[in-house]
Amino acid sequence: MNYAALLEPVHHFLTCRTSQAWIDEARKPENLTLLLTDHMVCELKAAQTAAWLIRKYVADQPSGDLILAWLKPYENFIFREHHDTDFLNAHRGLTRSIIVRNELPWADDLVEKMVLLIKEELHHFYQVWEIMQARGIVYKKITASRYAKGLLREVTTHEPDTLVDKLICGAYIEARSCERFASLAPFLDEELQKFYLSLLRSEARHYQDYLALAAQISPVDIAPRVKAIGEAEGRLIAEPDSELRFHSGIPAGRG
């Protein structure tokens, strides 16, 4: 795979690159458990975001309930620590049979892109869990980073701008994930390096899908909102953070 060509638009989209200080901290062997745990949680949160968008804006009630059922085994594992791992078979049952409740011109595109994203993110969740299992890493709850909440503070509170801003936030989260996988991969062991590089194509497509939906839905040019939210995302990445997470800023004292 031509990783440089794949990453070029991602790097152009983001306002800054991951700092070497974050990479140096994240690559430490003693932080591997934390990093993998947060990565797995992030995969579920990405799927939850996509599911929320479908349920909020386009799906009928039965389809919305179906999507909640898709996520429930993963949520039980992460948030309720039900270690029966029901999710092991859950991803095999995902289906695209979502009924759109309205005739919005972008509804079908949103469903198609978000259902694919949900399926891929939950599969990545499963892959991270497999790696943790193989390495004897037991899942334990950790606190969330400030990153996603910080981005969502930029969201406008009236429609359709709310939806457009949420989609742009999703684009930045996916683009940053892609950039971080690529930045960290060279410093990891062979198995993890191969795994993280394997995620780049889907993460790059996810950010492009979010951005394309935002442009399709917005009645005006989204460039000003992309710029504003991008600047906020860059600040979150460049500011010091006391806790290491996959989307955290510069480790405190390492600026």
Backbone as a ProteinNet text record, in pm:
[ID]
protein_1_A
[PRIMARY]
MNYAALLEPVHHFLTCRTSQAWIDEARKPENLTLLLTDHMVCELKAAQTAAWLIRKYVADQPSGDLILAWLKPYENFIFREHHDTDFLNAHRGLTRSIIVRNELPWADDLVEKMVLLIKEELHHFYQVWEIMQARGIVYKKITASRYAKGLLREVTTHEPDTLVDKLICGAYIEARSCERFASLAPFLDEELQKFYLSLLRSEARHYQDYLALAAQISPVDIAPRVKAIGEAEGRLIAEPDSELRFHSGIPAGRG
[TERTIARY]
83.3	0	87.7	47.4	118.8	68.4	131.6	84	101.2	207.9	231.6	118.7	75.5	-33.3	-165.4	-187.3	-309.5	-314.5	-197.9	-192.9	-185.9	-146.8	-128.4	-253.7	-371.9	-490.1	-526.4	-496.6	-522	-436.5	-307.4	-216.6	-256.7	-305.8	-349.3	-474.5	-561.9	-687.9	-663.7	-577.3	-547.7	-463.3	-481.9	-406.4	-269.5	-244.9	-114.1	-91.4	33.7	70.6	86.5	79.5	104	246.9	261.8	394	479.5	610.1	701	689.5	655.5	640.1	528.1	416.5	307.6	352.6	418.9	466.4	562.2	654.4	752.5	684.6	578.3	506	420.7	352.5	262.1	335.5	458.8	533.3	595.2	593.3	654.2	581.4	652.4	587.5	490.5	522	434.4	300.7	290.3	165.3	82.8	130	60.6	-79.6	-95.8	-227.9	-324.5	-280.9	-365.1	-402.4	-305	-329	-427.7	-408.3	-498.6	-639	-647	-777.6	-851.7	-783.4	-846.8	-882	-796.2	-824.5	-953.9	-970.2	-1089.7	-1214.7	-1206.7	-1320	-1351.7	-1248.7	-1270.1	-1342	-1312.7	-1381.6	-1531.7	-1566.7	-1708.3	-1771.5	-1702.8	-1759.4	-1781	-1691.7	-1710.2	-1835.8	-1856.5	-1977.5	-2101.6	-2093.6	-2207.7	-2244.5	-2143.7	-2169.6	-2243.7	-2196.7	-2262	-2403.8	-2423.1	-2556.7	-2649.6	-2598	-2678.8	-2724.4	-2636.3	-2671.4	-2784.6	-2775.8	-2882.3	-3014	-3009.8	-3132.5	-3193.6	-3109.7	-3157.5	-3221.4	-3161.7	-3198.6	-3274.6	-3262.4	-3322.6	-3397.9	-3364.6	-3422.4	-3560.8	-3646.5	-3772.3	-3747.2	-3849.4	-3831.7	-3780.2	-3839.6	-3787.7	-3642.4	-3605.3	-3466.4	-3374	-3419.8	-3340.8	-3320	-3424.1	-3412	-3314.8	-3317.1	-3225.4	-3080.7	-3054.6	-2918	-2872.9	-2961.4	-2926.6	-2892.9	-2966.1	-2939.5	-2802.7	-2760.1	-2626.8	-2518.7	-2537.1	-2431.8	-2434.3	-2549.2	-2565.6	-2459	-2422	-2320.5	-2184.9	-2149.2	-2022.6	-2029.3	-2143.6	-2162.1	-2163.8	-2226.9	-2225.8	-2084	-2003.2	-1864.4	-1784.5	-1795.9	-1713.7	-1763.5	-1891.1	-1941.8	-1997	-2037.3	-2091.5	-2000.4	-1894.2	-1793.2	-1855.9	-1946.1	-1999.8	-1901.1	-1822.7	-1712.5	-1750.8	-1880.2	-1920.7	-1893.6	-1845.6	-1805.4	-1911.3	-2034.7	-2141.3	-2106.9	-2023.3	-1993	-1913.7	-1860.7	-1780	-1855.8	-1985	-2063.9	-2156.3	-2163.1	-2260.9	-2235.9	-2106.9	-2079.2	-2117.3	-2134.8	-2174.2	-2321.1	-2398.1	-2540.2	-2580.7	-2484.7	-2519.6	-2579	-2679.5	-2748.3	-2770.2	-2790.3	-2814.2	-2963.1	-3050.4	-3193.7	-3248.5	-3206.4	-3253.7	-3362.9	-3474.8	-3586.6	-3577.2	-3568.9	-3559.2	-3698.8	-3714.1	-3847.8	-3885.8	-3794.1	-3824	-3766.4	-3790.4	-3746.6	-3635.3	-3555.6	-3443.1	-3349	-3300.3	-3220.6	-3091.1	-3043.8	-2917.1	-2936.1	-3059.4	-3086.1	-3022.9	-3041.6	-2987.5	-2834.9	-2773.3	-2626.8	-2577.1	-2646.2	-2605.1	-2615.2	-2725.5	-2741.7	-2633	-2610.1	-2510.8	-2371.6	-2330.3	-2195.9	-2183.4	-2284.9	-2276.3	-2290.5	-2371.9	-2382	-2248.8	-2186.6	-2055.3	-1954.4	-1958.9	-1866.6	-1889.2	-2014.4	-2044.5	-1986.2	-2009.7	-1960.7	-1808.2	-1742	-1595.6	-1540.8	-1600.8	-1550.9	-1571.1	-1682.4	-1704.7	-1612.3	-1579.8	-1481.2	-1343.8	-1308.1	-1180.5	-1179.2	-1293.3	-1308	-1271.1	-1328.9	-1303.6	-1155.8	-1093.9	-952.5	-864.3	-894	-816.4	-834.3	-957.3	-982.5	-903.7	-897.9	-819	-672.2	-617.8	-477.9	-457.2	-550.3	-540.2	-547.5	-637.3	-649.9	-520.6	-463.4	-341.4	-225.2	-229.2	-120.3	-151.7	-263.3	-298.9	-340.9	-391	-433.1	-581.5	-614	-751.8	-812.7	-931.5	-996.7	-1038.3	-1004.5	-1050	-1090	-1194.6	-1243.7	-1137.4	-1135.1	-1049.9	-1133.7	-1084.6	-1156.5	-1141.2	-1238.1	-1234.5	-1141.7	-1088.3	-1007.4	-1098.1	-1039.3	-1115.7	-1140.2	-1082.7	-1077.4	-1216.3	-1296.2	-1426.5	-1517.8	-1520.9	-1604.7	-1558.4	-1427	-1374.1	-1418.1	-1418.2	-1464.8	-1613.7	-1692.5	-1837.4	-1879.1	-1792.8	-1824.3	-1829.9	-1773.2	-1774.4	-1902.3	-1987.4	-2105.8	-2212.6	-2263.7	-2373	-2500.3	-2588	-2705.4	-2834.4	-2828.9	-2951.9	-2927.3	-3034	-3025.7	-3044.2	-2987.2	-2910.1	-2762.4	-2727.4	-2586.7	-2537	-2626	-2585.2	-2537	-2617.7	-2580.5	-2452.9	-2442.4	-2322.7	-2199.1	-2208	-2092.9	-2055.1	-2154.8	-2124.8	-2053.2	-2093.7	-2027.2	-1883.5	-1862	-1726	-1641.1	-1698.6	-1626.7	-1589.2	-1682.7	-1653.9	-1540.1	-1535.6	-1427.2	-1292.4	-1287.2	-1159.8	-1117.2	-1211.8	-1177.9	-1120.4	-1183.8	-1136.8	-1001.5	-985.4	-857.6	-745.3	-773.2	-670.2	-636.3	-734.9	-707.6	-614.6	-645.4	-562.8	-419.5	-405	-271.8	-195.6	-264.5	-197.6	-157.3	-242.4	-203.6	-74.3	-68.3	49.3	171.6	151.9	263.8	323.8	237.4	282.2	332.3	278.4	307.4	456.5	542.5	683.8	756.1	697.5	764.4	710.7	619.7	557.8	615.1	580.6	626.2	559.4	609.3	566.7	417	359.8	216.7	133.5	164.8	87.8	111.8	234	263.1	178.6	174	94.7	-53.6	-101.7	-243.2	-277.7	-198.5	-230.1	-222.1	-126.4	-119.4	-239.2	-291.5	-407.9	-533.7	-534.1	-651.1	-654.7	-543.2	-532.4	-633.5	-653.5	-741.9	-885.3	-935.5	-1073.6	-1086.7	-988.9	-997.6	-993.8	-909.4	-902.7	-1035.2	-1096.4	-1224.9	-1334.2	-1328.9	-1429.7	-1430.6	-1313	-1310.7	-1365.2	-1333.9	-1383.5	-1534.6	-1587	-1731.8	-1803.7	-1752.6	-1812.5	-1811.9	-1700.6	-1686.6	-1779.1	-1788.5	-1876.6	-2022.8	-2063.7	-2200.6	-2227.6	-2130.4	-2146.7	-2167.1	-2087.8	-2099.5	-2232.5	-2278.6	-2404.3	-2524.7	-2518.7	-2633.4	-2640.4	-2525.5	-2523.4	-2577.9	-2662.5	-2711.7	-2609.4	-2500.4	-2395.5	-2260.5	-2159.5	-2023.1	-1976.3	-1925.4	-1883.3	-1741.5	-1670.3	-1529.5	-1506.1	-1588.4	-1564.2	-1578.9	-1675.7	-1694.6	-1583	-1539.8	-1425.9	-1303.7	-1280.9	-1165.3	-1175.9	-1293.1	-1310.7	-1296.3	-1361	-1353.4	-1213.3	-1149.7	-1012.9	-915.6	-934.8	-848.6	-868.7	-993.4	-1021.2	-956.8	-966.3	-905.4	-753.6	-693	-549.6	-507.5	-588.1	-557	-563.5	-664.8	-677.9	-557.4	-505	-391.5	-260.5	-252.4	-127.7	-116.3	-228.5	-226.4	-181.7	-127.9	-83	-199.1	-175.4	-273	-206	-277.7	-221.4	-232.5	-324.1	-344	-321.3	-250.1	-228.6	-351.8	-399.7	-507.2	-476.3	-554.2	-523	-538.7	-627.7	-647.1	-606.1	-519.5	-477.7	-377.5	-354.8	-259.5	-116.7	-34.4	105.5	113.4	183.5	194.3	245	181	216	364	427.6	569.4	661.1	599.1	680.6	665.2	613.2	582.4	702.5
-119.2	0	125.3	225.3	351.6	437.9	422.9	492.4	643.1	686.9	830.6	897.9	836.7	893.2	890.8	784.5	773.1	879.4	906.8	998.9	1145.5	1172.1	1311.5	1397	1353.9	1436.5	1445.7	1342.7	1346.3	1454.4	1455.7	1555.7	1697	1708.8	1840.1	1886.4	1794.1	1825.7	1869.9	1798.7	1832.6	1959.2	2036.3	2161.4	2140.7	2023	1995.7	1845.3	1809.2	1667.6	1630.5	1502.4	1452.3	1484.4	1529.3	1567.1	1443.6	1461.6	1353.1	1317.4	1416.9	1390.4	1289.5	1303.2	1205	1067.6	1062.4	934.4	867.8	944.9	889.8	829.9	895.5	845.2	723.5	731.7	624	494.8	504.5	385.5	309.8	365.8	299.8	168.6	60.8	-68.6	-63.2	16.7	21.6	91.1	157.1	224.3	144.9	26.6	-50.8	-90.5	-135.8	-175	-58.4	57.9	177.2	213	208.3	248.6	154.8	25.8	-69.8	-60.8	-41.6	-28.5	92.6	206.2	327.1	312.7	247.3	223.4	143.1	37.3	-44.1	37.3	117.6	201.6	302.3	358.6	456	393.8	268.1	201.5	191.7	158.4	152.1	290.2	392	526.8	575.6	539.7	576.7	510.5	383.7	314.3	376.3	414.8	478.4	611	688.1	815.9	795.4	701	672.5	622.1	537.1	485.5	597.6	689.8	802.5	887.9	911.5	992.2	927.7	796.6	726.3	736	707.2	705.1	843.8	944.3	1080.9	1139.5	1113.9	1191.1	1114.1	982.8	917.8	787.4	712.7	578.6	583	487.1	473.4	404	396.8	345.2	200.7	108.5	-29.2	-39.9	38.1	35.2	93.5	199	256	156.6	82.3	-21.3	-130.5	-164.9	-266.4	-222.1	-96	-45.1	-49.3	-13.1	-21.4	-164.8	-259.9	-400.8	-443.4	-387.9	-418.3	-384	-266.9	-213.9	-270.3	-321.6	-357.4	-452.6	-561.1	-650.3	-582.4	-492.3	-420	-322.1	-254.5	-159.4	-229.6	-346.6	-423.1	-458	-493.5	-531.1	-411.2	-298.5	-181.9	-105.7	-78.5	12.1	-59.7	-185.8	-260.1	-375.2	-392.9	-495.8	-634.6	-666.4	-802.1	-883.8	-964	-1029	-1160.2	-1174.5	-1294.3	-1280.4	-1162.7	-1136.9	-1178.4	-1134	-1159.7	-1103.2	-1001.4	-934.4	-1021.9	-1134.8	-1220.2	-1261	-1284.2	-1323.2	-1211.3	-1103.3	-999	-936.2	-913.6	-841.9	-922.6	-1053.5	-1135.3	-1113.5	-1056.7	-1040.6	-903	-815.6	-680.7	-684.2	-602	-598.6	-454.7	-433.3	-299.1	-268.3	-350.5	-331.3	-220.8	-97.3	18.9	87.8	112.8	178.5	329	404.9	550.3	607.6	695.7	745.8	873.1	930.1	1055.8	1052.3	1158.7	1164.8	1267.4	1289.3	1380.8	1328.5	1414.3	1367.1	1297.7	1322.6	1264.3	1146.8	1109.3	1007.7	872.1	827.6	697.6	697	807.1	814.6	809.7	880	876.5	735	666.6	529.2	438.5	445.6	356.8	377.5	501.9	530.8	498.2	530.9	509.3	362.1	286.4	142.9	74	110	53	90.5	216	258.9	180.4	162.5	85.8	-54.6	-119.9	-256.3	-262.4	-165.5	-166.6	-134.2	-35.7	0.6	-113.9	-182	-294.2	-411.2	-427.5	-529.8	-492.8	-365.5	-321.3	-341.1	-315.1	-342.8	-487.9	-576.3	-719.8	-752.3	-689.3	-714.8	-668	-550.9	-502.8	-597.6	-641.1	-734	-863.7	-913.2	-1034.4	-1014.3	-899	-870.1	-863.4	-800.8	-792.9	-931.2	-1014.1	-1149.9	-1228.5	-1217.5	-1292.1	-1248.6	-1123.8	-1070.6	-1073.7	-1135	-1146.8	-1016.2	-923.4	-793.5	-799.6	-778.6	-782.8	-643.4	-636.9	-506.7	-451.5	-325.3	-250.8	-111	-58.8	72.9	180.2	277.6	394.1	519.3	632.3	757.3	800.5	877	926.7	1047.5	1069.5	1188.4	1309.7	1428.8	1552.1	1582.9	1504	1536.9	1547.9	1442.7	1443.1	1550.3	1562.5	1665.3	1804.5	1821.1	1949.5	1984.9	1886.1	1910.7	1944.4	1870.5	1890	2024.5	2088.1	2223.6	2323.4	2285.4	2373.6	2361.1	2265.8	2237.2	2343.9	2392.7	2489.9	2424.2	2503.9	2446.7	2456.4	2487.9	2489.4	2412.8	2346.2	2263.7	2348.2	2307	2183.2	2196	2312.8	2334.5	2237.1	2196.2	2100.4	1970.9	1918.1	1794.4	1813.4	1922.2	1947.3	1954.3	2026.5	2037.9	1903.7	1823.2	1690.3	1602.8	1613.6	1538.9	1587.1	1716.6	1769.2	1723.4	1724	1670.4	1524.3	1446.8	1307	1293.3	1382.5	1379.1	1402.3	1496.7	1524.6	1410.8	1351	1238.3	1122.6	1092	981.6	1014.2	1138.1	1178.2	1172.8	1219.1	1213.8	1070	983	841.7	784.9	815.1	767.8	818.6	946.7	1006.5	946.1	918	861.3	716.1	639.9	502.6	502	589.3	594.4	646.9	743.6	802.1	703.7	624.1	533.8	400.2	354.6	220.8	187.6	276.8	240.7	210.4	250.3	233.8	114.8	38.2	-74.1	-206.2	-313.6	-444.6	-482.4	-585.8	-619	-643.8	-715	-744.7	-617.3	-530.9	-408.2	-312.4	-308.6	-224.2	-265.2	-394	-444.1	-413.9	-430.3	-404.9	-258.5	-168.5	-26.8	21.8	-26.8	11.4	-42.3	-156.7	-214.2	-129.8	-42.8	39.2	169.4	205.1	338	362.2	264.6	285.7	314.3	235.3	256.5	387.8	422.1	547.1	667.5	660.3	769.6	783.2	671.5	677.8	731.5	694.7	741.5	894.3	955.4	1101.9	1164.3	1105.2	1158.2	1142.3	1029.5	1008.8	1111.7	1136.1	1236.9	1374.6	1408.6	1540.3	1554.2	1448	1450.8	1466.3	1397.8	1411.7	1553.5	1611.1	1747.9	1844.5	1830	1917.7	1896.4	1772.3	1740.1	1797.3	1795	1834.4	1985.6	2050.2	2192.9	2277.1	2375.6	2465.1	2571.1	2580.6	2678.9	2608.9	2679	2627.1	2590.9	2470.4	2426.3	2469.4	2531.5	2564.3	2643.2	2745.7	2818.4	2730.5	2641.1	2553.4	2448.3	2398.8	2305.1	2373.3	2497.5	2572.4	2593.9	2637.4	2666	2540.5	2434.3	2309.5	2249.9	2264.3	2215.8	2288.1	2417.9	2493.6	2448.8	2421.1	2370.9	2233.8	2148.9	2015.6	2027.8	2117.6	2138.2	2184.7	2272.1	2317.7	2202.6	2117.5	2003.9	1910.6	1892.6	1804.6	1868.3	2000.3	2070.5	2111.3	2109.9	2149.1	2033.8	2062.7	1955.5	1875.6	1748.9	1658.8	1583.3	1569.8	1498.4	1347.4	1301.4	1158	1121.1	1012.6	964.3	890.5	929.6	860	864.1	788.3	781	916.2	1000.1	1132.3	1244	1214.9	1318.2	1413.3	1524.2	1623.3	1586.8	1687.4	1665.8	1624.7	1516.2	1475	1590	1610.6	1721.7	1717.2	1833.6	1843.2	1805.5	1773.6	1730.7	1825	1942.7	2031.1	2084.3
0	0	0	-75.7	-79.2	36.4	153.5	271.8	260.3	195.2	181.3	104	-5.2	-84.9	-8.6	69	146.5	256	316.8	429.9	389.2	267	225.5	247.3	200.6	226	374.1	450.5	594.7	659.3	626.5	682.3	638.3	516.7	466.9	541.4	574	642.1	786.1	857.6	996.6	1003.9	1110.2	1123.8	1187.1	1246	1304.5	1308.5	1322.5	1334.4	1481.4	1509.4	1644.3	1686.8	1809.6	1858.6	1886.6	1874	1908.3	2055.9	2139.3	2282.4	2307.9	2233.6	2250.5	2202.5	2088.9	2035.2	2133.2	2188.9	2283	2405.5	2451.8	2568.7	2531.5	2418.3	2378.1	2344.2	2298.1	2257.2	2374.4	2494.1	2608.8	2639.7	2660	2687.5	2804.3	2905.1	3022.2	2992.1	2878.2	2841.1	2740.1	2703.2	2600.8	2644.5	2767.7	2817	2809.1	2854.7	2851.5	2708.4	2619.4	2481.6	2411.4	2426.9	2363.6	2422.2	2553.4	2617.6	2563.2	2555.7	2505.5	2358.1	2282.9	2141.6	2127.2	2204.4	2194.4	2228.4	2333.9	2372.3	2262.1	2200.1	2091.9	1973.1	1944.5	1834.3	1862.7	1986.6	2022.2	2016	2065.1	2063.8	1921.3	1830.9	1690.9	1634.9	1669	1624.1	1686.6	1813	1879.6	1813.2	1775.9	1709.7	1578.5	1497.7	1370.4	1392.3	1492.2	1522.3	1566.6	1647	1693.5	1575.7	1480.7	1364.2	1284.2	1264.9	1192	1267.9	1397.3	1478.2	1491.9	1509.7	1531.7	1406.1	1290.3	1172.2	1064.9	1056.1	939.1	966.1	1068.3	1083.7	1147.6	1110.4	1181	1315.2	1398.7	1534.7	1538.1	1461.5	1466.2	1421.4	1320.8	1275.6	1382.1	1448.8	1557.6	1670	1702.2	1805.7	1762.6	1634.8	1583	1598.9	1568.9	1582	1727.6	1819.7	1961.6	2000.8	1943.3	1973.1	1920.1	1804.9	1752.8	1855.1	1916.9	2003.3	2145.8	2187.3	2328.4	2382.5	2312.4	2368.8	2391.4	2300.8	2314.1	2430.6	2443	2551.9	2686.5	2692.3	2816.8	2859.2	2762.8	2792.7	2842	2773.2	2804.8	2926.8	2932.4	3034.9	3157.5	3141	3254.4	3296	3218.2	3245.7	3260.5	3165.9	3156.8	3073.4	3136.4	3066.6	2997.9	2964.9	2891.3	2742.2	2701.3	2562.5	2461	2482.9	2385.8	2248.6	2245.7	2120.6	2025	2071.7	1985.9	1859.9	1873.2	1756.7	1707.9	1784.8	1753.1	1617.4	1582.4	1458.8	1335.2	1349.9	1235.8	1198.8	1291.6	1266.6	1218.3	1193.9	1150.2	1009.4	989.4	860.8	817.6	689.4	637.6	624.4	677.1	655.5	746.2	718.3	792.4	710.5	774.5	707.6	732.7	624.7	635	652.9	753.4	787.6	712.6	637.2	569.2	428	353.9	214.5	195.4	295.4	281.4	172.7	86.1	-28.2	10.9	133.2	177.2	273.1	300.8	402.6	367.8	244.7	206.2	211.1	170.9	175.6	319.1	408.5	548.8	604.5	576.4	625.8	569.7	439.6	377.6	437.6	448.5	499.2	647.7	726.1	870.4	908.3	836.3	865.3	835.7	723.4	692.6	799.8	844.1	949.4	1078.2	1116	1237.7	1228.8	1115.6	1099.4	1108.6	1046.3	1047.4	1185.8	1253.9	1386	1485.8	1478	1569.4	1537.3	1410.2	1375.1	1429.9	1422.5	1479.3	1630.9	1694.5	1837.6	1866.9	1789.1	1806.3	1785.1	1686.9	1658.9	1774.5	1830.7	1945.7	2063	2085.6	2196.5	2177.6	2054.8	2028.2	2062.9	2026.7	2057.6	2208.3	2277.9	2423.6	2486.6	2436.9	2488.5	2469.1	2350	2319.6	2407.6	2454.4	2536.1	2685	2719.5	2860.5	2923.9	2844.1	2896.1	2930.5	3056	3102.7	3091.2	3034.2	3019.9	3155.2	3179.5	3297	3251.8	3314.1	3276.4	3297.9	3207	3222.1	3196.9	3239.8	3216.8	3071.5	3024.1	2886.6	2877	2757.4	2735.6	2717.5	2718.8	2701.6	2553.9	2465.7	2323.4	2259.8	2266.3	2198.5	2257	2389.2	2451.3	2410	2399.9	2356.7	2216.3	2127.4	1990.6	1987.4	2063.9	2060.6	2117.3	2195.1	2242.2	2126.6	2012.5	1895.7	1812.9	1845.8	1763.3	1781.2	1669.9	1669.1	1720.3	1781.9	1849.4	1768.8	1640	1560.1	1430.2	1384.3	1264.4	1137.2	1024.1	1005.4	1045.2	1102.8	1136	1241.9	1333.5	1436	1371.6	1280.3	1211.5	1131.6	1059.7	978.4	1066.3	1178.2	1268.3	1329.2	1364.5	1420.3	1317.1	1193.2	1086.6	1067.8	1075.3	1063.2	1181.1	1301.3	1418	1394.7	1341.2	1310.9	1212.9	1114.5	1016.7	1083.7	1175.1	1242.4	1334.7	1402.8	1490.8	1409.6	1296.8	1213.6	1150.1	1103.9	1044.1	1146.7	1268.7	1373	1407.8	1413.2	1440.1	1334.1	1208.9	1098	1112.7	1141.3	1154.6	1271.6	1381.3	1498.5	1476.2	1411.1	1378.8	1298	1198.2	1112	1186.1	1276.1	1349.8	1449.9	1510.7	1616.5	1564.1	1452.3	1401	1391.3	1340	1324.4	1455.4	1567.9	1696.5	1775.9	1716.9	1785.8	1736	1806	1762.1	1630.7	1567.2	1430.8	1420.6	1517.8	1512.4	1519.3	1614.5	1629.3	1513.4	1464.9	1349.9	1230.1	1203.9	1091.7	1112	1234.8	1264.2	1243.6	1297.9	1287	1142.5	1068	926.8	848.7	892.1	823	843	943.8	972.9	894	832.4	772.8	662.1	575.6	461.4	506.8	601.4	645.3	721.7	806.7	881.2	786.7	684.5	587.4	512.9	478	409.2	502	629.5	724.4	733.1	741.8	752	623.9	509.4	382.5	370.8	421.6	418.9	505.8	623.6	711.7	644.4	586.2	524.6	403.5	324.2	207.1	248.7	354.6	403.6	453.1	524.6	574.3	458.4	352.5	236.1	164.4	159.3	91.6	166	298.5	380.1	400.3	412.4	443.2	328.3	357.9	252.4	212.4	287	257.9	254.4	209.5	204.5	345	362.2	495.5	530.4	438.6	462.1	591	622.8	747.9	872.4	870.6	987.1	995	881.1	879.7	939	902.2	953.5	1103.7	1150.6	1293.2	1378.4	1336.8	1414	1405.1	1288.8	1273.7	1365.2	1380.8	1470.9	1615.9	1653.4	1788.2	1808.2	1706.4	1715.3	1732	1658.2	1668.8	1807.2	1867.9	2004.4	2103.1	2090.4	2181.5	2172.1	2052.2	2029.4	2077	2068.1	2100.1	2246.3	2318.4	2458.7	2547.8	2666.2	2756.1	2813.7	2835.5	2896.3	3010.6	3119.7	3235.4	3220.2	3133.4	3113.6	2967.4	2945.2	2809.3	2759.6	2643.1	2575.1	2425.6	2347.2	2204.3	2136.2	2187.7	2128.7	2224.9	2317.9	2413.7	2351.2	2421.8	2376	2417.7	2425.6	2462.6	2608.9	2640.6	2781.4	2868.4	2982.9	3071.2	3104.6	3093.7	3122.7	3008.9	2889.1	2775	2656.6	2678.5	2568.4	2494.5
[MASK]
+++++++++++++++++++++++++++++++++++++++++++++++++++++++++++++++++++++++++++++++++++++++++++++++++++++++++++++++++++++++++++++++++++++++++++++++++++++++++++++++++++++++++++++++++++++++++++++++++++++++++++++++++++++++++++++++++++++++++++++++++++++++++++++++

